[in-house]
């Protein structure tokens, strides 16, 4: 398939910014969107002319396939502004590769790299006032692709829409979270779509998570669906365990998302001389470590939440409290990550990408 | 939560029917929709005034949760017209119960029975010219519910839209199908959402099915995700095996849809004095039965396809052809089901429901 002239964007500017109505000190995650959005349609085997237009509602046929069969994938990214007003992305190529990996698993077309980066950067420059400097502030970026073909046969659509919307954000979770280890419900199957950022993976977690919340837990740590004996991920975060001074996390698989924050933390741990074990994590091992005091920390890692320290977990009706840790790895990695992202510290792995 | 005055419907009629443009002899499944649709919004904990309006595109925020997290469920039903012009549904209460079961698993609100049946029947009466008499003709009915809240936090939405659209249909599959038994990919996990008509379950099958199609198979028969040793369902159909004169099918579970056609066939088999075994179905047993000639038939059963005879399967690079069967159960059950549905034969189990 061919694409039209490079990735030249058709731009319609918003006549008036909404930014004055926004209280940047009291942001709820994902409710407020910037002035513009990026839109590109896939029709007859070709990505059409990309557009940037005022953020607005769009018209869809009720038969659009996304409504019926969940043919939809997304990404989560952030843009940061440093003290000199420069705008930065964090490893954006990884997001581009992953949305295409997700798309392929859902039988959707891949989106060209130049469309992705040029579209995103142009959008960020237009909405740059929405990116606030200061560590902890960011602009959350949501690229997503949905099947738009107006026909309800259960097969891949022949038309799609790629969209990027942006929402100003503070850290996703505030404070420590208590989690429940899954014993009955599951997030993903061997040979399934758990590794993809497929829309349907998320709704499937809402009910079990609501049950966990009734018991006083904010999140579930999912275990493998076959045995429920191995800890995998948290659905919106990968999970790390600190046993004494080693960091342990599950390997990626067809059930577990290849998190960009996850792999950055593994690299940072190595940079800090911390031993990392990427291996299957038995529930029994974590419980035993909690009992004998060698479990020092559990934390989640993901773009939205950055790093979420976990203060307690429950499994088989038994609750384990994790004592506070003065020199926690969670704090260390969060500080190091944020400083790289905000152009405060050196970027030895070339993760930062300036939006010029 | 309370609902407004009964289920009184606000009706706006289409000014002009599109029916004259439709070639009822050349219908492609799910591409053409009738003149009207039923719509009901859930806002602030309450299902609002239901509406019937001309079938039309609708406006959605790009942040609507259905686009991001696949919070969407659906049903498949059919309406039939008999030779006297009476309109019939088949076990509609089962669809109503199931959409609510699916909704509960996806943390979505249940839809009241009177809204469902009154809405559907009113819609069918308005679009009755679209239902053609004659066995094999039907109006496919697609009730579905989607999360509309314009916010991208990964949690259950607080607003939803329930919609019914209708599409004139012939039988979904034509001719016999060849199938591939799954060895690597999976449809659903223990403790997952496989039993629900959750949107995301369907897109997840598109890519493996496309690979099967490249090998010359129309469908995949999914096996359990843990071992791939047991045959489960076909994703849009439940699966039956005839071993000598017995009918074998997998039990429903949290991975397998509780198909209405499936349970009707089990009842019809009993009515016909045919032994039915509802049990886990080992791949090895079906291959052995194919080798020794005791495997007489495999067929799929579902609302869209009614009954689809399967002429061959492949597993572990070995292909098994299933000889044609003069007095097939597939033909028997299809005939008996269609005659009940079209008000041709007696309805001893009270499955028919007249739309008056």
XYZ file of C-alpha atoms in Angstrom:
712
model
C 0.000 0.000 0.000
C 1.137 3.545 -0.698
C 0.703 6.631 1.379
C 0.010 10.160 0.178
C 2.669 12.830 -0.094
C 4.920 12.223 2.888
C 2.927 13.050 5.984
C 1.895 16.618 5.254
C -0.823 17.620 7.657
C -3.997 19.499 6.868
C -4.369 21.915 9.808
C -7.473 23.708 11.069
C -6.774 25.808 14.134
C -9.147 26.247 17.018
C -10.602 29.765 17.037
C -10.317 30.086 20.814
C -8.289 28.184 23.399
C -10.085 26.512 26.314
C -6.963 26.697 28.454
C -8.148 29.627 30.574
C -10.979 27.492 31.970
C -8.635 24.798 33.257
C -7.470 24.589 36.854
C -4.062 22.963 36.425
C -3.755 22.449 40.183
C -6.811 20.231 40.334
C -6.660 17.907 37.374
C -8.586 14.669 37.357
C -6.867 12.157 35.040
C -8.201 12.028 31.491
C -11.198 14.353 31.691
C -9.893 17.524 30.068
C -8.424 17.618 26.593
C -6.321 20.183 24.798
C -7.490 22.459 21.987
C -6.540 20.181 19.107
C -6.442 16.576 18.023
C -4.739 14.623 15.271
C -6.881 12.446 12.997
C -5.968 10.168 10.120
C -8.311 7.773 8.316
C -7.428 4.458 6.712
C -9.619 3.860 3.652
C -9.222 1.411 0.774
C -5.892 0.156 2.053
C -4.293 3.591 2.413
C -3.744 6.042 5.256
C -5.315 9.263 4.028
C -4.170 12.870 4.455
C -3.515 13.428 8.190
C -5.389 16.288 9.850
C -5.115 18.400 12.949
C -8.383 20.000 13.946
C -10.054 21.471 17.019
C -10.791 18.769 19.608
C -14.395 17.865 18.946
C -17.024 15.141 18.934
C -17.119 13.039 15.779
C -19.863 11.243 13.925
C -19.886 7.422 13.772
C -22.331 4.946 12.315
C -23.922 2.795 15.043
C -22.690 -0.182 12.999
C -19.037 0.953 13.263
C -17.113 -2.197 14.049
C -15.350 -0.824 17.117
C -18.698 -0.702 18.951
C -19.403 -4.374 18.301
C -16.114 -6.249 18.215
C -13.655 -4.096 20.129
C -11.242 -3.744 17.256
C -9.273 -0.932 18.896
C -5.761 -0.391 20.239
C -4.118 2.498 22.010
C -0.932 3.895 23.518
C -0.114 6.014 26.529
C 2.700 8.556 26.361
C 3.645 11.828 28.007
C 5.179 15.124 26.952
C 7.221 17.172 29.419
C 8.375 20.801 29.445
C 11.722 21.728 30.946
C 12.569 24.987 32.731
C 13.706 26.526 29.448
C 10.375 25.812 27.796
C 11.681 22.959 25.656
C 9.269 20.088 25.059
C 10.354 16.463 25.439
C 8.978 13.027 24.727
C 10.247 9.827 26.347
C 11.207 6.974 24.012
C 8.406 7.756 21.505
C 9.699 5.201 19.029
C 8.833 2.498 21.549
C 5.214 3.647 21.583
C 5.130 3.712 17.821
C 6.508 0.176 17.595
C 4.116 -1.072 20.242
C 0.935 0.412 18.767
C 1.833 -1.351 15.523
C 2.485 -4.606 17.385
C -0.893 -4.257 19.087
C -2.534 -3.401 15.770
C -1.041 -6.437 14.032
C -2.428 -8.771 16.726
C -5.879 -7.270 16.182
C -5.595 -7.544 12.394
C -5.376 -3.770 12.004
C -3.067 -1.838 9.670
C 0.223 -0.475 10.944
C 0.595 3.307 11.142
C 3.653 4.822 9.416
C 6.395 6.167 11.681
C 6.614 9.567 9.959
C 2.856 10.073 10.261
C 3.039 9.166 13.933
C 5.979 11.360 14.923
C 5.265 14.283 12.636
C 1.580 14.272 13.637
C 2.366 14.073 17.320
C 5.075 16.728 17.263
C 2.995 19.153 15.229
C 0.083 18.659 17.634
C 2.307 19.200 20.684
C 3.727 22.405 19.251
C 0.219 23.731 18.598
C -0.899 22.840 22.144
C 2.392 23.621 23.892
C 0.780 26.008 26.395
C -0.994 22.954 27.833
C 2.316 21.383 28.862
C 3.358 22.774 32.230
C 6.940 22.678 33.421
C 7.852 21.258 36.810
C 8.453 17.672 37.831
C 5.173 15.796 38.181
C 3.450 17.878 35.510
C 3.005 16.401 32.067
C 0.724 16.210 29.103
C -0.708 12.720 28.805
C -0.919 11.680 25.152
C -3.409 9.098 23.941
C -2.867 7.775 20.419
C -5.542 5.218 19.484
C -6.909 3.413 16.462
C -10.510 2.289 16.023
C -12.332 0.239 13.394
C -14.869 2.475 11.693
C -16.301 0.288 8.917
C -20.107 0.444 9.195
C -20.821 -3.292 8.949
C -21.261 -5.863 11.697
C -19.718 -8.970 10.214
C -17.249 -10.459 12.698
C -14.116 -9.888 10.651
C -11.389 -7.244 10.383
C -12.700 -3.863 9.250
C -11.553 -2.260 6.022
C -11.598 1.276 7.450
C -9.955 2.694 10.552
C -9.338 6.015 12.254
C -6.088 6.877 14.009
C -6.513 9.668 16.553
C -4.282 11.451 19.060
C -5.856 13.355 21.930
C -3.972 14.970 24.808
C -4.880 15.616 28.406
C -2.912 17.599 31.008
C -1.961 15.332 33.907
C -0.457 15.056 37.327
C 0.732 11.646 38.614
C -2.044 9.058 38.031
C -2.175 7.514 41.499
C -1.632 9.504 44.615
C -0.255 7.810 47.667
C 0.411 4.145 48.238
C -1.919 1.508 46.950
C -3.145 -1.735 48.451
C -3.509 -4.636 46.037
C -5.213 -8.004 45.814
C -3.472 -10.976 44.180
C -5.903 -12.592 41.709
C -7.104 -16.060 42.623
C -10.203 -16.516 40.466
C -10.409 -13.895 37.736
C -7.849 -13.506 34.976
C -6.622 -10.782 32.685
C -5.284 -12.768 29.740
C -4.739 -16.191 28.239
C -1.728 -17.899 26.723
C -2.001 -17.222 23.018
C -4.315 -14.288 23.692
C -3.926 -10.513 23.424
C -2.609 -9.671 26.901
C 0.659 -8.293 25.524
C -1.220 -5.851 23.292
C -2.764 -2.578 24.341
C -6.067 -3.901 23.026
C -9.123 -2.007 24.252
C -10.967 -5.127 25.410
C -8.194 -6.098 27.847
C -9.125 -3.142 30.012
C -12.931 -3.427 30.308
C -12.440 -7.088 31.240
C -10.649 -5.973 34.414
C -13.271 -3.495 35.598
C -15.580 -5.933 37.387
C -12.894 -7.918 39.266
C -11.253 -4.602 40.179
C -14.576 -3.269 41.495
C -14.849 -6.384 43.692
C -11.297 -5.782 44.951
C -12.166 -2.160 45.674
C -15.124 -3.271 47.788
C -12.587 -5.187 49.884
C -10.434 -2.071 50.240
C -7.880 -2.689 47.467
C -7.225 -0.192 44.653
C -5.767 -2.652 42.183
C -5.412 -6.328 41.338
C -2.105 -8.011 40.625
C -3.006 -10.543 37.970
C -1.704 -14.073 38.133
C -1.411 -16.556 35.262
C -4.834 -17.834 34.176
C -3.803 -21.500 34.163
C -2.646 -21.892 37.761
C -2.943 -18.491 39.499
C 0.452 -19.336 41.009
C 2.602 -16.721 39.264
C 2.340 -12.944 39.536
C 2.205 -11.179 36.175
C 1.118 -7.530 35.946
C -1.405 -5.070 37.290
C -3.369 -4.354 34.144
C -2.309 -0.715 33.850
C 1.168 -1.259 35.325
C 3.964 -3.816 35.294
C 4.986 -5.021 38.752
C 8.357 -5.098 40.516
C 9.284 -6.833 43.759
C 12.348 -5.955 45.822
C 13.652 -8.991 47.700
C 16.438 -7.795 49.989
C 18.410 -5.690 47.499
C 17.414 -7.510 44.310
C 14.699 -6.388 41.968
C 12.404 -9.101 40.580
C 9.866 -8.806 37.774
C 8.028 -11.214 35.475
C 9.320 -11.702 31.938
C 7.227 -10.289 29.145
C 5.153 -12.878 27.294
C 2.029 -13.024 25.160
C 0.112 -12.289 28.360
C 2.190 -9.412 29.730
C 2.645 -5.923 28.313
C 6.166 -4.947 27.273
C 6.058 -1.774 29.364
C 8.318 1.115 28.407
C 8.553 2.241 32.027
C 9.274 -1.408 32.941
C 12.207 -1.726 30.581
C 13.527 1.708 31.544
C 13.514 0.691 35.210
C 15.378 -2.513 34.436
C 18.031 -0.386 32.711
C 18.147 2.148 35.564
C 18.533 -0.675 38.082
C 21.524 -1.954 36.163
C 22.922 1.588 35.968
C 22.599 1.780 39.760
C 24.340 -1.554 40.283
C 21.122 -3.222 41.462
C 20.661 -6.901 40.614
C 17.584 -7.533 38.451
C 16.020 -10.950 38.102
C 13.534 -11.262 35.247
C 11.811 -14.549 36.057
C 8.443 -16.056 36.829
C 7.368 -14.809 40.249
C 5.595 -17.430 42.377
C 2.947 -16.092 44.769
C 4.352 -18.461 47.406
C 7.808 -16.901 47.113
C 6.465 -13.372 47.623
C 4.370 -14.454 50.611
C 7.355 -16.228 52.150
C 9.513 -13.155 51.550
C 6.869 -10.983 53.206
C 6.823 -13.350 56.194
C 10.586 -13.516 56.649
C 11.091 -9.806 56.080
C 13.082 -10.058 52.867
C 10.268 -8.465 50.821
C 11.244 -4.820 51.057
C 9.024 -3.271 48.370
C 6.453 -3.871 45.690
C 5.769 -1.186 43.140
C 3.918 -0.781 39.880
C 5.399 0.936 36.832
C 3.581 2.482 33.892
C 3.381 5.669 31.858
C 0.282 7.068 33.534
C 1.234 6.179 37.101
C 5.028 6.416 36.597
C 5.812 4.406 39.764
C 3.219 3.415 42.373
C 4.519 2.050 45.664
C 2.345 -0.723 47.065
C 1.854 -0.806 50.811
C 0.008 -4.101 51.273
C -1.297 -7.140 49.450
C -3.879 -9.800 50.145
C -3.809 -13.393 48.962
C -5.964 -16.318 50.139
C -7.622 -14.090 52.743
C -4.248 -13.282 54.267
C -3.098 -9.646 54.364
C 0.561 -8.672 54.227
C 1.608 -5.142 55.127
C 4.865 -3.951 53.609
C 6.802 -1.693 55.981
C 7.821 1.751 54.747
C 11.276 1.863 53.311
C 13.348 5.018 53.778
C 15.636 4.440 50.802
C 13.157 2.807 48.521
C 13.923 1.747 44.997
C 10.498 3.114 44.035
C 11.546 6.627 45.073
C 14.974 6.268 43.514
C 13.677 5.117 40.131
C 10.836 7.613 40.111
C 13.241 10.478 40.791
C 15.726 9.283 38.181
C 13.042 8.692 35.569
C 11.353 12.042 36.124
C 14.679 13.863 36.003
C 15.519 12.265 32.688
C 12.035 12.932 31.342
C 12.102 16.587 32.413
C 15.621 17.236 31.059
C 17.066 17.774 34.520
C 19.621 14.986 34.451
C 21.901 13.379 31.923
C 20.270 11.065 29.394
C 22.925 8.450 28.793
C 20.590 6.037 26.973
C 19.190 8.705 24.611
C 15.624 8.186 25.795
C 14.644 11.842 25.555
C 13.343 13.153 22.257
C 13.064 16.898 21.819
C 10.005 18.284 20.071
C 11.430 21.078 17.932
C -31.895 3.236 40.834
C -35.261 4.182 39.389
C -36.384 4.281 35.809
C -38.712 6.823 34.203
C -42.398 6.158 33.527
C -42.511 2.509 32.479
C -40.753 2.257 29.162
C -42.709 4.751 27.107
C -40.835 5.437 23.906
C -40.240 8.777 22.279
C -40.682 8.041 18.549
C -39.435 9.997 15.543
C -40.328 8.320 12.262
C -38.144 8.258 9.211
C -39.539 10.513 6.491
C -38.773 8.043 3.717
C -38.018 4.335 3.760
C -34.772 3.074 2.215
C -36.285 -0.349 1.583
C -36.812 0.186 -2.164
C -33.038 0.418 -2.658
C -32.391 -2.979 -1.106
C -31.877 -6.155 -3.131
C -33.184 -8.774 -0.722
C -31.844 -11.564 -2.927
C -28.252 -10.404 -2.583
C -27.739 -9.499 1.023
C -24.269 -9.375 2.513
C -24.449 -9.983 6.262
C -24.607 -6.873 8.423
C -24.112 -4.113 5.848
C -27.635 -2.784 5.383
C -29.780 -1.521 8.216
C -33.489 -0.850 8.503
C -35.127 2.575 8.664
C -35.132 2.933 12.437
C -33.097 2.234 15.533
C -33.775 2.109 19.238
C -31.604 4.209 21.564
C -31.591 4.590 25.333
C -28.983 6.449 27.384
C -27.842 5.671 30.904
C -26.927 8.874 32.734
C -26.441 9.540 36.439
C -27.404 6.018 37.402
C -30.694 5.965 35.471
C -31.811 4.683 32.087
C -33.345 7.707 30.387
C -36.389 8.000 28.129
C -36.013 5.372 25.370
C -36.193 6.641 21.795
C -36.815 5.242 18.356
C -35.406 7.414 15.589
C -34.323 7.120 11.973
C -31.196 4.968 11.642
C -28.374 7.502 11.557
C -24.806 8.284 12.481
C -24.316 9.576 16.011
C -21.876 11.961 17.590
C -19.321 10.675 20.126
C -16.476 12.336 21.946
C -13.089 10.891 20.906
C -12.554 10.268 24.626
C -15.668 8.056 24.871
C -14.565 5.095 26.942
C -15.706 2.453 24.464
C -12.982 3.580 22.043
C -10.216 3.120 24.615
C -11.162 0.262 26.911
C -13.658 -1.843 24.953
C -16.402 -1.504 27.524
C -19.118 -2.847 25.205
C -21.396 -5.882 25.036
C -23.874 -7.075 22.448
C -26.458 -9.661 21.507
C -27.495 -11.374 18.297
C -31.145 -12.239 17.667
C -33.435 -12.708 14.718
C -37.036 -11.865 13.842
C -38.987 -14.085 11.447
C -42.184 -13.535 9.465
C -44.563 -16.427 8.879
C -46.774 -16.966 5.813
C -49.595 -15.043 7.497
C -47.421 -12.008 8.074
C -47.058 -12.568 11.800
C -43.689 -11.622 13.290
C -41.848 -13.916 15.689
C -38.838 -13.797 17.949
C -37.021 -16.864 19.264
C -36.444 -17.074 23.035
C -35.913 -13.293 23.395
C -35.839 -13.526 27.186
C -32.644 -15.538 26.873
C -30.995 -12.700 24.963
C -32.170 -10.203 27.535
C -30.777 -12.292 30.389
C -27.511 -12.818 28.567
C -26.847 -9.189 27.665
C -27.284 -8.371 31.342
C -24.933 -11.196 32.329
C -22.371 -9.880 29.835
C -22.920 -6.330 31.098
C -22.403 -7.356 34.731
C -19.051 -8.995 33.881
C -17.933 -5.759 32.229
C -19.137 -3.630 35.155
C -21.947 -2.139 33.077
C -25.536 -1.489 34.222
C -28.239 -4.030 33.482
C -30.986 -3.021 31.053
C -34.592 -3.431 32.257
C -36.614 -6.241 30.660
C -39.601 -4.048 29.771
C -37.350 -1.506 28.061
C -35.698 -4.302 26.114
C -38.815 -6.128 24.941
C -41.046 -3.103 24.462
C -38.281 -1.256 22.619
C -37.483 -4.209 20.404
C -41.107 -5.030 19.583
C -42.000 -1.427 18.806
C -38.971 -1.168 16.535
C -39.849 -4.423 14.738
C -43.415 -3.295 14.134
C -42.190 -0.028 12.634
C -39.717 -1.849 10.371
C -41.895 -4.907 9.687
C -41.630 -4.532 5.889
C -37.939 -5.373 6.273
C -38.745 -8.841 7.607
C -39.304 -11.191 4.675
C -41.243 -14.418 5.031
C -39.828 -17.722 3.862
C -37.486 -20.103 5.615
C -33.920 -18.786 5.533
C -35.022 -15.147 5.532
C -34.826 -13.202 8.747
C -34.108 -9.830 10.238
C -30.898 -9.956 12.227
C -31.199 -7.864 15.394
C -28.184 -6.348 17.097
C -28.765 -4.953 20.581
C -25.556 -3.487 22.049
C -24.394 -1.304 24.881
C -21.376 0.993 24.782
C -19.613 3.154 27.360
C -19.986 6.797 26.326
C -18.419 8.717 29.202
C -15.887 11.174 27.714
C -12.962 10.442 30.040
C -10.059 8.040 29.633
C -9.454 6.805 33.147
C -9.318 3.004 33.114
C -12.431 2.391 35.186
C -16.119 1.693 34.541
C -17.896 4.546 32.763
C -20.758 6.417 34.373
C -22.667 6.831 31.114
C -23.743 4.274 28.525
C -25.853 3.989 25.405
C -28.056 0.977 24.658
C -28.849 0.677 20.948
C -30.750 -1.767 18.750
C -30.073 -1.840 15.029
C -31.517 -4.364 12.569
C -30.193 -5.814 9.338
C -32.025 -8.072 6.863
C -30.227 -11.412 6.575
C -29.939 -14.711 4.833
C -28.043 -17.585 6.483
C -24.626 -16.313 7.672
C -22.412 -19.011 6.197
C -23.123 -20.659 2.910
C -21.916 -24.159 2.307
C -19.726 -26.332 4.450
C -16.797 -24.888 6.284
C -13.308 -26.195 6.924
C -11.860 -25.469 10.345
C -8.514 -25.397 12.107
C -8.193 -26.619 15.699
C -6.265 -24.001 17.702
C -2.828 -25.031 18.895
C -1.139 -21.743 19.733
C -3.627 -18.885 19.889
C -6.479 -18.712 22.383
C -9.850 -17.075 22.657
C -10.348 -16.829 26.405
C -8.857 -17.504 29.821
C -10.190 -19.191 32.914
C -11.649 -16.387 34.996
C -11.875 -14.191 31.919
C -14.767 -12.891 29.825
C -15.117 -15.699 27.243
C -18.669 -16.524 28.384
C -19.762 -12.927 27.788
C -20.617 -11.338 24.461
C -17.931 -8.763 25.215
C -16.784 -6.778 22.179
C -13.086 -7.413 22.788
C -13.508 -11.196 22.554
C -14.207 -10.861 18.846
C -11.390 -8.591 17.626
C -8.943 -10.857 19.464
C -9.894 -13.678 17.079
C -9.443 -11.749 13.838
C -5.702 -12.229 13.420
C -5.537 -15.966 14.214
C -8.584 -16.448 11.976
C -6.863 -14.563 9.160
C -3.880 -16.916 9.516
C -6.246 -19.911 9.368
C -7.884 -18.446 6.274
C -4.501 -18.205 4.573
C -4.235 -21.971 5.130
C -7.675 -22.526 3.580
C -9.821 -22.709 6.716
C -12.826 -20.451 7.307
C -12.931 -20.736 11.076
C -10.931 -21.781 14.118
C -12.226 -24.179 16.736
C -10.745 -22.815 19.921
C -9.186 -25.088 22.483
C -8.612 -24.369 26.172
C -5.816 -21.831 26.664
C -4.030 -23.859 29.353
C -3.402 -27.093 27.444
C -4.942 -26.744 23.956
C -6.155 -30.319 24.505
C -9.906 -29.689 24.729
C -12.201 -28.301 22.047
C -14.351 -25.421 23.226
C -16.174 -23.198 20.712
C -15.728 -21.446 17.404
C -15.920 -17.870 18.564
C -19.174 -17.045 16.777
C -20.649 -20.543 17.173
C -20.786 -23.346 19.711
C -19.559 -26.681 18.385
C -21.197 -30.116 18.248
C -19.622 -33.469 17.391
C -21.590 -36.528 16.322
C -19.814 -39.721 17.371
C -21.761 -42.636 15.886
C -25.283 -41.611 16.915
C -24.405 -39.564 19.988
C -24.080 -35.810 20.056
C -21.171 -34.380 22.041
C -20.559 -30.757 23.022
C -18.432 -28.936 25.588
C -20.078 -27.724 28.785
C -20.525 -23.997 29.184
C -17.971 -22.365 31.476
C -16.483 -18.956 32.091
C -14.680 -19.429 28.780
C -17.582 -20.653 26.620
C -20.694 -18.763 25.524
C -24.025 -20.127 26.755
C -25.442 -20.220 23.231
C -29.202 -20.085 22.764
C -28.966 -22.135 19.577
C -26.700 -24.551 21.503
C -29.174 -25.142 24.288
C -32.073 -25.386 21.822
C -30.208 -28.096 19.897
C -29.530 -30.038 23.080
C -33.287 -29.947 23.773
C -34.170 -30.907 20.188
C -31.735 -33.824 20.337
C -33.457 -35.094 23.456
C -36.855 -34.617 21.772
C -35.568 -36.736 18.887
C -34.300 -39.473 21.202
C -30.669 -38.673 20.435
C -28.146 -39.177 23.225
C -26.359 -35.949 24.173
C -23.114 -35.920 26.102
C -22.145 -32.541 27.521
C -18.528 -33.091 28.493
C -15.019 -31.844 27.864
C -14.061 -32.845 24.328
C -10.425 -33.990 23.934
C -8.818 -33.233 20.584
C -7.307 -36.727 20.691
C -10.775 -38.301 20.997
C -12.095 -36.431 17.949
C -9.023 -37.306 15.893
C -9.313 -40.960 16.895
C -13.032 -40.935 16.029
C -12.189 -39.401 12.656
C -9.630 -42.139 12.050
C -11.879 -45.044 13.004
C -14.905 -43.651 11.203
C -17.091 -43.048 14.252
C -16.936 -39.249 13.783
C -19.982 -38.713 11.601
C -20.394 -34.931 11.794
C -19.117 -31.697 13.247
C -21.282 -28.609 13.112
C -21.359 -25.126 14.534
C -24.469 -23.556 16.054
C -25.237 -19.885 16.552
C -27.887 -17.267 15.860
C -26.228 -15.718 12.819
C -25.149 -18.981 11.191
C -28.001 -21.140 12.599
C -26.168 -24.422 11.896
C -22.944 -24.696 9.886
C -21.836 -28.188 8.851
C -18.075 -28.634 8.962
C -16.509 -30.734 6.246
C -12.913 -30.995 7.447
C -10.567 -30.055 10.244
C -6.829 -29.741 10.651
C -4.826 -30.349 13.784
C -1.038 -30.690 14.148
C -0.595 -30.444 10.369
C -2.924 -33.419 9.848
C -6.111 -32.908 7.832
C -9.254 -34.939 8.456
C -12.051 -34.937 5.905
C -15.505 -35.724 7.244
C -17.576 -37.725 4.734
C -20.969 -36.347 3.727
C -23.814 -37.741 5.747
C -27.183 -38.308 4.069
C -29.243 -38.142 7.240
C -27.213 -35.574 9.080
C -28.123 -34.232 12.476
C -27.069 -30.814 11.209
C -29.816 -30.885 8.561
C -32.348 -32.341 10.978
C -31.766 -29.715 13.669
C -31.558 -26.878 11.190
C -34.892 -27.877 9.650
C -36.567 -28.332 13.023
C -35.193 -25.060 14.385
C -36.151 -23.030 11.324
C -39.657 -24.544 11.293
C -40.176 -23.579 14.899
C -38.730 -20.119 14.324
C -40.896 -19.501 11.244
C -44.110 -20.768 12.898
C -44.343 -23.782 10.589
C -44.181 -26.489 13.240
C -45.406 -27.003 16.747
C -43.565 -25.134 19.478
C -43.746 -27.509 22.430
C -41.155 -25.656 24.498
C -42.750 -22.231 23.994
C -39.669 -20.765 22.381
C -41.553 -18.588 19.916
C -42.601 -15.134 20.972
C -45.097 -13.283 18.796
C -44.548 -9.589 18.175
C -48.060 -8.164 18.344
